[in-house]
Every structure is written in C-alpha cells, then in structure tokens.
Amino acid sequence: MDELHGDRDSLAAQLRSLRLRRGLTLSALAKRTSYSRSSWERYLNGKALPPRAAITEFAAAVGVPATALLIQREQEQEQDGRRPGSRGTLPHDESAAPGGDVPSEAAQHEGPAGTAPPAGPSRTRTTLVSAVSACTALVAGILIGGWIFGGNEAEGQNREKARSEPQCLEFECRDKDSQRTGCHIGAWTAAATWSGRTYIELRYSPGCRSAWARITDAHVDDTARVEGPRGARNERSVTYENDTYSPMVEAPYPASARACGVIKGKETCTSAGGPSPMPPALTDEREPARKPAPTGSGWNGQAEIR
C-alpha cells in the first residue's frame, strides 16, 4: 500500500509496475540513473514524490516516454499541495541532490494557525482545479496503461524478430548451436556423402558465415564432425534416435569447411563445400531429411573414406 498515494493507480504504483516488467532491481535502477537506491525505495513506495528529473531518468531506464508519467506527477503534486500534512516535493526541489531528504510541502500551503479556509471565489477555483486534475489523471492513466498492457504485443513482436535474425557471425558462432542462434534459418547443404545408409552433410549458413555437420539415419555413438579453417573443429555424437548435428565453426565461405561422420568406427568425410546449394533442398535441423541410400558407399564422388 502506498503511504503517500494509497491506490493502485498512483504514480508510485505505475513506477513499480514498469520497473517489475523490465526486471530491474532497485540497485539496477540506481545504476541507470543519478538517484540512489534509497531514493527509489521512497519514490516507488509512495513515501515521497519523485522530482521531474527522476521521472525523466526513470522513463529512459525502462524504455517508455516520460510525458504521461510527468503529467501524473504534476497532478499528484497538485493534490498533495492541498492536503494538510502532506509530504509532497517542493517545485524547487528539482535542484536538490539526488537521493537527498524530501522537504515537507505542508508549510508552503498551510496558512497561519487557526485561520479558516477562504470562501467564495477561492472555493470555486479549487473545484475547477480538482476537475482539471481528475481529467489529467485519467489521460495519464490511459497512456501508462497502454504501455503496461499494450506493450506486451510489441515486445513479443520484437522478440520474435530477434529470434529470426542470426545472433552471431563467423568466429562468434564457434561452439554454438545453429538452432539457438538462428543460423539454421536459410542454411543449405554445401557438400554431402554417404556412409552405408547414413547421410553426411556439410550445412552452411550464409547469414552467419558458419558451418556444421549433420548425420541422418545413424546409430547411437556415431559422430558428426565439422572441420573449419585454422584447425577449428566441433563434433557431437548420437545419444538417442538416429540423427544429430555438430556445433558450429566459422566459415567465411563454404569451401573453407567440410563435414565428417564416424559411422560404426569408420570415418567418412565430404569434400570442401561448394558455392551453391546441393539439390534436392533439405529441411533444417528440426526435421532431418530421409532419402534412400545409393548403391555405392560414396555420392557423386564427394566421399573421402579413411
């Protein structure tokens, strides 16, 4: 419960919601702004009204526009100024040192002891200000609510876009999984051969400029290995089912890598990768291709058997 603003639509509640959605701790928030952890604890728990500069820095830290938050701050400051004994922030407090004590605003608005509130036009003006403040709060609530509840769709689209784009390039891809980095999207087979009924492929990603080996219709403990430039290599063995693919190595161009399979103890390697995809087109690593094995042990003369 907010001590200063006692409802879930208060500025403090909105700030807490935005912070939690971004996964920021108070310490992380302090590092991203010029205000201390203790200051943010007071602001987010409604113990003090944050300065305008703090609101602006907070909005930048969580990635939202500051306009609606500043509007709501002004509206709450106006309300607090008319509340006896309130603990709002003075207008000139913007120049105070971040994280400093928040001065009381009550003395600025309370008249001499025992003075009755003025009547007549002043009361009408107060009613008008209250109506304007209510409208301002409504607009601010709509804007902030749009970020909180409508932002999920935009964030989801951004995450989906990020997943579809390669997350590494050349040497950055070494030892990484092609599926988890998005390198399997748009990849093609640059060289292939057979070892019995096991299909050995050199898979190449032009987007990531990296390569990996894949074996299909293999057996448990059979190994897929990729060899790249400057002695780079990676391998992975079948642990269940019949297929596997190796982690990646950097490959500036397809001819800088080749794939090998160790099938029932016998090593068979493809030639270096060719400059264009081999027909027929193959599926990605999530669904390895199946096709009948040829009569011979090699395929199109690309096999190198040791």
Tab-separated table of C-alpha atoms in Angstrom:
chain	number	residue	atom	x	y	z
A	1	MET	CA	0.000	0.000	0.000
A	2	ASP	CA	1.390	3.445	-0.902
A	3	GLU	CA	1.882	5.690	2.083
A	4	LEU	CA	1.514	8.859	0.037
A	5	HIS	CA	-0.755	7.693	-2.778
A	6	GLY	CA	-2.890	4.933	-1.400
A	7	ASP	CA	-4.245	3.267	-4.526
A	8	ARG	CA	-3.028	1.084	-7.341
A	9	ASP	CA	-3.434	3.889	-9.924
A	10	SER	CA	-0.957	6.179	-8.179
A	11	LEU	CA	2.302	7.301	-9.743
A	12	ALA	CA	4.236	5.096	-7.316
A	13	ALA	CA	2.213	2.046	-8.377
A	14	GLN	CA	2.804	2.820	-12.056
A	15	LEU	CA	6.548	3.173	-11.445
A	16	ARG	CA	6.655	-0.130	-9.577
A	17	SER	CA	4.760	-1.889	-12.366
A	18	LEU	CA	7.091	-0.553	-15.064
A	19	ARG	CA	10.173	-1.498	-13.033
A	20	LEU	CA	8.940	-5.050	-12.456
A	21	ARG	CA	8.042	-5.501	-16.126
A	22	ARG	CA	11.610	-4.559	-17.070
A	23	GLY	CA	13.026	-6.872	-14.386
A	24	LEU	CA	15.031	-4.102	-12.715
A	25	THR	CA	16.043	-4.229	-9.058
A	26	LEU	CA	16.323	-1.027	-7.057
A	27	SER	CA	20.098	-1.330	-7.235
A	28	ALA	CA	19.979	-1.714	-11.020
A	29	LEU	CA	17.674	1.287	-11.244
A	30	ALA	CA	20.124	3.327	-9.162
A	31	LYS	CA	22.963	2.374	-11.505
A	32	ARG	CA	20.970	3.523	-14.547
A	33	THR	CA	20.044	6.876	-13.005
A	34	SER	CA	21.637	9.557	-10.856
A	35	TYR	CA	19.371	8.751	-7.914
A	36	SER	CA	20.288	6.399	-5.076
A	37	ARG	CA	18.695	3.082	-4.183
A	38	SER	CA	17.176	4.587	-1.021
A	39	SER	CA	15.659	7.418	-3.053
A	40	TRP	CA	13.999	4.964	-5.436
A	41	GLU	CA	12.742	2.957	-2.469
A	42	ARG	CA	10.932	6.084	-1.216
A	43	TYR	CA	9.628	7.063	-4.659
A	44	LEU	CA	8.347	3.593	-5.576
A	45	ASN	CA	6.712	3.013	-2.185
A	46	GLY	CA	4.902	6.345	-2.273
A	47	LYS	CA	6.857	7.832	0.627
A	48	ALA	CA	7.998	10.789	-1.476
A	49	LEU	CA	7.035	12.324	-4.802
A	50	PRO	CA	9.968	11.944	-7.225
A	51	PRO	CA	11.413	15.078	-8.851
A	52	ARG	CA	10.797	15.700	-12.531
A	53	ALA	CA	14.398	14.801	-13.344
A	54	ALA	CA	13.991	11.455	-11.577
A	55	ILE	CA	10.853	10.701	-13.622
A	56	THR	CA	12.685	11.548	-16.856
A	57	GLU	CA	15.642	9.309	-15.962
A	58	PHE	CA	13.307	6.502	-14.836
A	59	ALA	CA	11.424	6.602	-18.150
A	60	ALA	CA	14.699	6.343	-20.061
A	61	ALA	CA	15.835	3.433	-17.879
A	62	VAL	CA	12.671	1.374	-18.506
A	63	GLY	CA	12.252	2.461	-22.129
A	64	VAL	CA	8.986	4.394	-22.082
A	65	PRO	CA	8.115	8.038	-22.886
A	66	ALA	CA	8.193	10.299	-19.840
A	67	THR	CA	5.224	12.515	-20.815
A	68	ALA	CA	2.390	10.609	-19.130
A	69	LEU	CA	4.428	9.971	-16.001
A	70	LEU	CA	5.257	13.681	-15.723
A	71	ILE	CA	1.584	14.566	-16.200
A	72	GLN	CA	0.570	12.232	-13.404
A	73	ARG	CA	3.333	13.607	-11.192
A	74	GLU	CA	2.043	17.157	-11.663
A	75	GLN	CA	-1.497	16.058	-10.907
A	76	GLU	CA	-0.441	14.297	-7.695
A	77	GLN	CA	1.729	17.234	-6.656
A	78	GLU	CA	-1.313	19.500	-7.064
A	79	GLN	CA	-3.407	17.171	-4.914
A	80	ASP	CA	-0.718	16.854	-2.242
A	81	GLY	CA	-0.370	20.635	-2.065
A	82	ARG	CA	-3.968	20.917	-0.870
A	83	ARG	CA	-3.659	18.072	1.648
A	84	PRO	CA	-2.781	19.168	5.218
A	85	GLY	CA	0.369	17.478	6.476
A	86	SER	CA	1.289	16.157	3.019
A	87	ARG	CA	4.831	15.072	2.190
A	88	GLY	CA	4.978	16.099	-1.474
A	89	THR	CA	8.061	17.561	-3.132
A	90	LEU	CA	8.512	21.309	-3.476
A	91	PRO	CA	8.727	22.691	-7.019
A	92	HIS	CA	12.245	23.973	-6.376
A	93	ASP	CA	13.354	20.526	-5.205
A	94	GLU	CA	14.402	19.718	-8.810
A	95	SER	CA	17.800	21.192	-7.986
A	96	ALA	CA	18.232	19.125	-4.832
A	97	ALA	CA	20.926	16.485	-4.792
A	98	PRO	CA	19.614	13.089	-5.973
A	99	GLY	CA	18.650	10.828	-3.132
A	100	GLY	CA	18.519	13.689	-0.611
A	101	ASP	CA	15.825	14.207	2.004
A	102	VAL	CA	12.464	15.284	0.660
A	103	PRO	CA	11.317	18.554	2.322
A	104	SER	CA	7.764	18.983	3.529
A	105	GLU	CA	5.395	20.910	1.323
A	106	ALA	CA	2.791	21.407	4.034
A	107	ALA	CA	4.357	24.611	5.341
A	108	GLN	CA	4.116	26.150	1.878
A	109	HIS	CA	0.347	25.693	1.733
A	110	GLU	CA	-0.912	25.926	5.299
A	111	GLY	CA	-1.947	29.347	6.494
A	112	PRO	CA	-1.354	30.779	9.967
A	113	ALA	CA	-2.598	28.671	12.843
A	114	GLY	CA	-6.333	28.930	13.364
A	115	THR	CA	-7.009	30.653	10.022
A	116	ALA	CA	-10.170	29.372	8.377
A	117	PRO	CA	-10.019	28.463	4.686
A	118	PRO	CA	-11.185	31.292	2.419
A	119	ALA	CA	-14.674	31.100	1.000
A	120	GLY	CA	-16.298	32.384	-2.167
A	121	PRO	CA	-14.242	32.539	-5.405
A	122	SER	CA	-11.373	30.565	-3.908
A	123	ARG	CA	-13.648	27.589	-3.296
A	124	THR	CA	-14.881	27.752	-6.911
A	125	ARG	CA	-11.312	27.870	-8.169
A	126	THR	CA	-10.448	24.845	-6.043
A	127	THR	CA	-13.351	22.894	-7.545
A	128	LEU	CA	-12.235	23.807	-11.069
A	129	VAL	CA	-8.648	22.769	-10.359
A	130	SER	CA	-9.885	19.465	-8.950
A	131	ALA	CA	-11.859	18.760	-12.128
A	132	VAL	CA	-8.873	19.565	-14.335
A	133	SER	CA	-6.647	17.362	-12.172
A	134	ALA	CA	-9.093	14.476	-12.465
A	135	CYS	CA	-9.116	14.756	-16.278
A	136	THR	CA	-5.323	14.918	-16.333
A	137	ALA	CA	-5.077	11.804	-14.174
A	138	LEU	CA	-7.473	9.976	-16.493
A	139	VAL	CA	-5.369	10.817	-19.575
A	140	ALA	CA	-2.142	9.835	-17.813
A	141	GLY	CA	-3.696	6.568	-16.657
A	142	ILE	CA	-4.788	5.701	-20.197
A	143	LEU	CA	-1.328	6.412	-21.619
A	144	ILE	CA	0.515	4.476	-18.934
A	145	GLY	CA	-1.993	1.635	-19.074
A	146	GLY	CA	-1.384	1.403	-22.807
A	147	TRP	CA	2.326	0.911	-22.192
A	148	ILE	CA	1.778	-1.632	-19.445
A	149	PHE	CA	-0.901	-3.763	-21.080
A	150	GLY	CA	-0.470	-2.959	-24.768
A	151	GLY	CA	3.302	-3.115	-24.750
A	152	ASN	CA	3.331	-6.888	-24.464
A	153	GLU	CA	2.305	-7.348	-28.101
A	154	ALA	CA	5.014	-5.015	-29.403
A	155	GLU	CA	7.620	-6.620	-27.172
A	156	GLY	CA	6.533	-10.054	-28.358
A	157	GLN	CA	6.929	-8.968	-31.978
A	158	ASN	CA	10.388	-7.595	-31.230
A	159	ARG	CA	11.418	-10.830	-29.518
A	160	GLU	CA	10.076	-12.864	-32.468
A	161	LYS	CA	12.030	-10.686	-34.889
A	162	ALA	CA	15.174	-11.058	-32.795
A	163	ARG	CA	14.788	-14.838	-32.795
A	164	SER	CA	14.519	-14.896	-36.599
A	165	GLU	CA	17.740	-12.918	-37.099
A	166	PRO	CA	21.218	-14.501	-36.767
A	167	GLN	CA	22.730	-13.857	-33.373
A	168	CYS	CA	26.376	-14.451	-34.282
A	169	LEU	CA	28.807	-14.044	-37.188
A	170	GLU	CA	31.862	-16.151	-38.149
A	171	PHE	CA	34.157	-16.687	-35.136
A	172	GLU	CA	31.362	-15.597	-32.760
A	173	CYS	CA	29.456	-18.727	-33.848
A	174	ARG	CA	32.178	-21.199	-32.912
A	175	ASP	CA	30.936	-23.845	-30.432
A	176	LYS	CA	27.351	-22.527	-30.626
A	177	ASP	CA	24.150	-24.307	-31.656
A	178	SER	CA	22.784	-23.365	-35.083
A	179	GLN	CA	19.154	-23.522	-33.949
A	180	ARG	CA	19.559	-21.434	-30.817
A	181	THR	CA	21.403	-18.701	-32.701
A	182	GLY	CA	19.002	-18.669	-35.669
A	183	CYS	CA	21.785	-19.712	-38.063
A	184	HIS	CA	19.752	-22.685	-39.300
A	185	ILE	CA	17.300	-20.290	-40.972
A	186	GLY	CA	18.280	-20.052	-44.621
A	187	ALA	CA	21.061	-22.642	-44.272
A	188	TRP	CA	21.750	-25.081	-47.109
A	189	THR	CA	23.766	-28.216	-47.815
A	190	ALA	CA	27.143	-27.313	-49.332
A	191	ALA	CA	28.548	-30.873	-49.559
A	192	ALA	CA	27.272	-34.370	-48.787
A	193	THR	CA	28.191	-38.035	-48.954
A	194	TRP	CA	27.034	-41.449	-47.740
A	195	SER	CA	28.474	-43.975	-45.336
A	196	GLY	CA	26.318	-47.049	-45.839
A	197	ARG	CA	22.806	-45.794	-45.164
A	198	THR	CA	23.976	-42.779	-43.134
A	199	TYR	CA	23.776	-39.432	-44.865
A	200	ILE	CA	26.564	-36.949	-44.010
A	201	GLU	CA	26.083	-33.258	-44.801
A	202	LEU	CA	28.039	-30.043	-44.549
A	203	ARG	CA	25.444	-27.438	-43.595
A	204	TYR	CA	26.315	-23.823	-44.373
A	205	SER	CA	24.733	-20.567	-43.155
A	206	PRO	CA	25.444	-17.580	-45.420
A	207	GLY	CA	23.860	-15.261	-42.849
A	208	CYS	CA	26.156	-16.388	-40.027
A	209	ARG	CA	29.065	-17.377	-42.301
A	210	SER	CA	29.427	-20.580	-40.314
A	211	ALA	CA	29.105	-24.316	-40.929
A	212	TRP	CA	28.265	-27.526	-39.102
A	213	ALA	CA	27.991	-31.247	-39.818
A	214	ARG	CA	24.806	-33.288	-39.772
A	215	ILE	CA	24.288	-37.042	-39.966
A	216	THR	CA	20.955	-38.732	-40.688
A	217	ASP	CA	19.940	-42.395	-40.253
A	218	ALA	CA	22.911	-43.004	-37.985
A	219	HIS	CA	23.253	-45.047	-34.795
A	220	VAL	CA	23.886	-44.246	-31.141
A	221	ASP	CA	27.555	-43.209	-30.641
A	222	ASP	CA	28.021	-42.314	-34.334
A	223	THR	CA	29.599	-38.850	-34.579
A	224	ALA	CA	29.067	-35.787	-36.762
A	225	ARG	CA	32.158	-33.567	-37.038
A	226	VAL	CA	32.771	-30.290	-38.850
A	227	GLU	CA	36.240	-29.013	-39.727
A	228	GLY	CA	36.850	-25.363	-40.499
A	229	PRO	CA	39.748	-23.004	-41.191
A	230	ARG	CA	42.844	-22.837	-38.977
A	231	GLY	CA	42.102	-26.194	-37.380
A	232	ALA	CA	38.702	-25.232	-35.972
A	233	ARG	CA	36.510	-28.281	-35.410
A	234	ASN	CA	33.445	-29.359	-33.497
A	235	GLU	CA	31.644	-32.673	-33.110
A	236	ARG	CA	28.663	-34.298	-31.460
A	237	SER	CA	27.630	-37.945	-31.150
A	238	VAL	CA	24.191	-39.504	-31.417
A	239	THR	CA	22.816	-40.147	-27.925
A	240	TYR	CA	19.319	-41.276	-28.887
A	241	GLU	CA	17.255	-41.775	-32.030
A	242	ASN	CA	19.202	-41.687	-35.318
A	243	ASP	CA	20.231	-38.102	-36.092
A	244	THR	CA	22.461	-35.356	-34.775
A	245	TYR	CA	24.331	-32.236	-35.854
A	246	SER	CA	27.504	-30.687	-34.519
A	247	PRO	CA	28.086	-27.248	-33.001
A	248	MET	CA	29.308	-24.656	-35.490
A	249	VAL	CA	32.690	-23.407	-36.675
A	250	GLU	CA	33.351	-20.172	-38.531
A	251	ALA	CA	33.359	-20.498	-42.321
A	252	PRO	CA	33.757	-17.276	-44.356
A	253	TYR	CA	32.759	-19.274	-47.453
A	254	PRO	CA	31.517	-22.869	-47.984
A	255	ALA	CA	34.838	-24.160	-49.349
A	256	SER	CA	36.542	-23.320	-46.031
A	257	ALA	CA	34.813	-26.236	-44.260
A	258	ARG	CA	33.955	-29.893	-44.669
A	259	ALA	CA	31.859	-32.450	-42.764
A	260	CYS	CA	32.869	-35.873	-41.491
A	261	GLY	CA	30.956	-38.743	-39.980
A	262	VAL	CA	32.360	-41.524	-37.838
A	263	ILE	CA	29.873	-44.297	-38.545
A	264	LYS	CA	30.384	-47.615	-36.754
A	265	GLY	CA	34.027	-46.668	-36.212
A	266	LYS	CA	34.694	-45.721	-39.860
A	267	GLU	CA	35.367	-42.093	-40.752
A	268	THR	CA	33.887	-40.685	-43.976
A	269	CYS	CA	34.266	-37.033	-44.991
A	270	THR	CA	32.746	-34.831	-47.648
A	271	SER	CA	34.784	-32.631	-49.932
A	272	ALA	CA	35.017	-28.904	-49.193
A	273	GLY	CA	31.733	-27.091	-49.546
A	274	GLY	CA	30.508	-25.984	-52.942
A	275	PRO	CA	29.466	-22.437	-53.868
A	276	SER	CA	25.737	-23.174	-54.225
A	277	PRO	CA	23.092	-25.363	-52.521
A	278	MET	CA	23.047	-29.033	-53.480
A	279	PRO	CA	19.782	-30.429	-54.870
A	280	PRO	CA	17.419	-31.575	-53.645
A	281	ALA	CA	16.684	-28.940	-50.981
A	282	LEU	CA	16.872	-30.367	-47.486
A	283	THR	CA	14.917	-29.477	-44.377
A	284	ASP	CA	16.544	-27.773	-41.418
A	285	GLU	CA	17.845	-29.470	-38.269
A	286	ARG	CA	14.417	-29.794	-36.699
A	287	GLU	CA	13.393	-32.397	-39.317
A	288	PRO	CA	16.392	-34.197	-40.904
A	289	ALA	CA	15.825	-35.357	-44.461
A	290	ARG	CA	15.282	-39.018	-45.269
A	291	LYS	CA	16.120	-40.478	-48.676
A	292	PRO	CA	17.149	-43.928	-49.953
A	293	ALA	CA	20.841	-44.719	-49.755
A	294	PRO	CA	22.641	-45.167	-53.100
A	295	THR	CA	24.146	-48.452	-54.152
A	296	GLY	CA	27.754	-47.344	-53.582
A	297	SER	CA	29.395	-46.047	-50.413
A	298	GLY	CA	30.013	-42.557	-51.816
A	299	TRP	CA	27.841	-39.993	-53.548
A	300	ASN	CA	28.767	-38.018	-56.640
A	301	GLY	CA	32.410	-38.728	-55.929
A	302	GLN	CA	32.471	-36.466	-52.863
A	303	ALA	CA	33.275	-39.056	-50.237
A	304	GLU	CA	36.670	-39.385	-48.646
A	305	ILE	CA	36.902	-42.603	-46.632
A	306	ARG	CA	39.682	-43.209	-44.133
